[in-house]
Short mmCIF file of C-alpha atoms in Angstrom, two decimals:
data_model
loop_
_atom_site.label_atom_id
_atom_site.label_comp_id
_atom_site.label_asym_id
_atom_site.label_seq_id
_atom_site.Cartn_x
_atom_site.Cartn_y
_atom_site.Cartn_z
CA MET N 15 -0.63 -9.28 31.32
CA GLY N 16 -3.99 -7.62 31.18
CA SER N 17 -6.37 -7.57 28.30
CA LYS N 18 -5.85 -3.88 27.59
CA LYS N 19 -7.29 -3.05 24.16
CA LEU N 20 -5.26 -0.67 22.05
CA THR N 21 -6.83 1.25 19.23
CA LEU N 22 -5.30 1.97 15.88
CA THR N 23 -6.22 5.29 14.35
CA ARG N 24 -5.71 6.21 10.73
CA ARG N 25 -3.12 8.74 11.84
CA ASP N 26 -1.20 6.03 13.74
CA LEU N 27 -1.24 3.73 10.72
CA LEU N 28 -0.05 6.41 8.32
CA SER N 29 2.65 7.69 10.65
CA HIS N 30 4.07 4.19 11.17
CA SER N 31 3.91 3.13 7.54
CA VAL N 32 6.64 5.39 6.22
CA ALA N 33 9.10 2.56 5.60
CA ALA N 34 9.05 1.86 1.88
CA GLY N 35 8.56 -1.73 0.90
CA ALA N 36 7.61 -2.90 4.38
CA ALA N 37 4.97 -5.62 4.38
CA PHE N 38 3.70 -4.83 7.86
CA VAL N 39 3.41 -1.80 10.06
CA VAL N 40 4.23 -2.75 13.63
CA GLY N 41 3.09 -0.50 16.44
CA SER N 42 2.36 -0.70 20.11
CA GLY N 43 -0.07 -3.59 20.36
CA TYR N 44 -0.95 -3.99 16.70
CA VAL N 45 0.19 -5.31 13.34
CA ALA N 46 -1.22 -3.82 10.13
CA SER N 47 -0.72 -4.47 6.46
CA THR N 48 0.75 -1.74 4.30
CA SER N 49 -0.89 -3.06 1.15
CA ALA N 50 -4.45 -3.77 2.31
CA ALA N 51 -7.01 -2.47 4.74
CA TRP N 52 -6.59 -4.80 7.69
CA ALA N 53 -4.97 -4.69 11.08
CA MET N 54 -4.96 -6.92 14.13
CA GLU N 55 -4.46 -6.27 17.80
CA VAL N 56 -2.11 -8.45 19.80
CA GLU N 57 -2.48 -8.98 23.51
CA HIS N 58 0.16 -11.49 24.60
CA LEU N 59 2.77 -11.43 21.82
CA GLN N 60 4.96 -8.56 20.76
CA PRO N 61 3.70 -6.99 17.52
CA GLU N 62 7.08 -7.73 15.90
CA THR N 63 6.65 -11.38 16.87
CA MET N 64 3.23 -11.53 15.25
CA ALA N 65 4.53 -9.87 12.06
CA THR N 66 7.32 -12.46 11.92
CA LEU N 67 4.86 -15.27 12.56
CA ILE N 68 2.68 -14.07 9.66
CA GLN N 69 5.70 -13.93 7.34
CA MET N 70 6.76 -17.38 8.54
CA ALA N 71 3.28 -18.72 7.77
CA ARG N 72 3.40 -17.23 4.28
CA ASP N 73 6.81 -18.80 3.67
CA ILE N 74 5.73 -22.25 4.90
CA TYR N 75 2.57 -22.32 2.76
CA PRO N 76 3.19 -19.78 -0.02
CA HIS N 77 0.18 -18.79 -2.09
CA ASP N 78 0.60 -15.52 -3.97
CA HIS N 79 -3.15 -15.24 -4.49
CA VAL N 80 -3.95 -15.49 -0.77
CA ALA N 81 -3.87 -12.19 1.13
CA ASP N 82 -1.84 -11.68 4.30
CA GLU N 83 -5.03 -11.21 6.32
CA PHE N 84 -5.80 -14.94 5.95
CA TYR N 85 -2.32 -15.85 7.19
CA ALA N 86 -2.81 -13.41 10.09
CA ALA N 87 -6.09 -15.10 10.98
CA ALA N 88 -4.38 -18.50 10.79
CA VAL N 89 -1.74 -17.57 13.39
CA LYS N 90 -3.90 -15.33 15.60
CA GLY N 91 -4.54 -18.34 17.85
CA TYR N 92 -0.93 -18.20 19.06
CA ASP N 93 -1.63 -14.83 20.70
CA ASN N 94 -2.63 -16.32 24.05
CA ALA N 95 -1.09 -16.52 27.49
CA ASP N 96 -0.41 -20.27 27.27
CA SER N 97 1.70 -20.22 24.12
CA ALA N 98 3.18 -16.69 24.21
CA GLU N 99 6.48 -17.70 25.83
CA THR N 100 7.00 -20.60 23.43
CA VAL N 101 6.20 -18.46 20.39
CA GLU N 102 8.39 -15.58 21.55
CA SER N 103 11.36 -17.93 22.07
CA GLY N 104 10.70 -19.70 18.75
CA ILE N 105 10.64 -16.40 16.87
CA ALA N 106 13.79 -15.30 18.75
CA ALA N 107 15.51 -18.47 17.49
CA LEU N 108 14.26 -17.76 13.97
CA ASN N 109 15.62 -14.21 14.14
CA ALA N 110 18.93 -15.49 15.56
CA ALA N 111 19.22 -17.88 12.61
CA ALA N 112 18.58 -14.97 10.24
CA VAL N 113 21.25 -12.88 11.97
CA GLY N 114 23.62 -15.85 11.72
CA MET N 115 23.11 -15.78 7.94
CA GLY N 116 23.88 -12.06 7.78
CA PHE N 117 20.39 -10.53 7.89
CA ALA N 118 18.99 -8.05 10.41
CA SER N 119 16.03 -10.32 11.24
CA TYR N 120 13.79 -12.89 9.60
CA VAL N 121 11.27 -10.29 8.40
CA ASP N 122 14.08 -8.11 7.06
CA THR N 123 15.38 -10.98 4.92
CA GLY N 124 14.36 -9.69 1.52
CA TRP N 125 14.40 -12.82 -0.60
CA GLU N 126 11.93 -15.64 -0.05
CA ARG N 127 14.64 -18.16 -0.99
CA ASP N 128 16.81 -16.92 1.90
CA ARG N 129 13.89 -17.11 4.35
CA VAL N 130 13.14 -20.67 3.21
CA ASP N 131 16.79 -21.59 3.84
CA ILE N 132 16.47 -20.18 7.35
CA LEU N 133 13.29 -22.20 7.92
CA ARG N 134 14.94 -25.38 6.61
CA GLY N 135 17.61 -24.95 9.25
CA MET N 136 15.00 -25.18 11.97
CA GLU N 137 12.39 -27.46 10.40
CA ASP N 138 13.09 -30.26 12.89
CA SER N 139 12.38 -28.01 15.89
CA GLY N 140 9.19 -28.45 17.88
CA PHE N 141 8.29 -24.80 17.33
CA PHE N 142 8.46 -25.08 13.54
CA GLN N 143 6.49 -28.34 13.51
CA THR N 144 3.80 -26.85 15.76
CA VAL N 145 3.37 -23.79 13.56
CA ARG N 146 3.46 -25.82 10.34
CA GLY N 147 0.92 -28.29 11.66
CA GLY N 148 -1.37 -25.58 12.99
CA LEU N 149 -1.35 -23.80 9.66
CA VAL N 150 -2.89 -26.77 7.89
CA THR N 151 -6.17 -26.19 9.69
CA GLY N 152 -5.67 -22.53 10.60
CA LEU N 153 -5.24 -21.45 6.99
CA TYR N 154 -7.19 -23.97 4.94
CA ASN N 155 -10.25 -24.22 7.23
CA GLN N 156 -11.16 -20.58 6.64
CA LYS N 157 -14.30 -20.60 4.49
CA ALA N 158 -13.28 -17.28 2.93
CA VAL N 159 -10.13 -18.97 1.55
CA TRP N 160 -11.94 -21.88 -0.08
CA PRO N 161 -13.05 -20.05 -3.24
CA LEU N 162 -9.45 -18.97 -3.85
CA PHE N 163 -8.60 -22.65 -4.31
CA GLY N 164 -11.76 -23.59 -6.20
CA TYR N 165 -13.23 -25.54 -3.28
CA GLU N 166 -16.98 -25.16 -2.89
CA GLY N 167 -17.17 -26.74 0.55
CA GLU N 168 -18.82 -29.94 1.61
CA SER N 169 -21.22 -31.47 -0.89
CA PHE N 170 -23.37 -33.80 1.22
CA SER N 171 -26.00 -31.15 1.88
CA LYS N 172 -26.13 -30.48 -1.88
CA GLY N 173 -26.58 -34.08 -2.99
CA GLY N 174 -22.99 -35.30 -2.92
CA TYR N 175 -20.25 -35.18 -5.52
CA ILE N 176 -21.55 -37.95 -7.78
CA ASP N 177 -24.71 -36.04 -8.66
CA ARG N 178 -22.91 -32.69 -8.90
CA GLY N 179 -20.37 -33.12 -11.66
CA PHE N 180 -18.03 -35.77 -10.25
CA ASP N 181 -17.57 -37.30 -13.70
CA ASP N 182 -17.84 -34.10 -15.75
CA ILE N 183 -14.23 -34.04 -16.80
CA ASN N 184 -14.05 -31.80 -19.82
CA TRP N 185 -10.39 -30.83 -19.57
CA ILE N 186 -8.93 -34.22 -20.54
#
């Protein structure tokens, strides 16, 4: 596979985003959000695979106040030649499990509770454990996410925690 860059025009985004209620617009070589202004190009994975991977990430570590773009950034690392085959087969297994439960695919499973049940059925698989483990650093090491959780970052360069309110507990 080459590293052919595909562009996403506004016209492409609008023409592909007709489906009401869809969380992602999936096109040839890209995944875009229908509710926010972000899109990402994919080079080694199918765009549908990346959309499913983003939804899977959101279901594993659900935070309503964290935008999909941060989940997309967390799983973008799987879009490489070395892991593409493993990810594609893992997502195929996830979709097969969804079909086995009566849904069209994992992404098309409307209720979070049903998607979590699908994930529980494969939580012992190497694919699930790899994605879950990678999300710990992929999602929570993004500095732009830290303020959403009230984390100010490391404190050593600012004098440490003890001198910066460590014992200022006013909520007890």
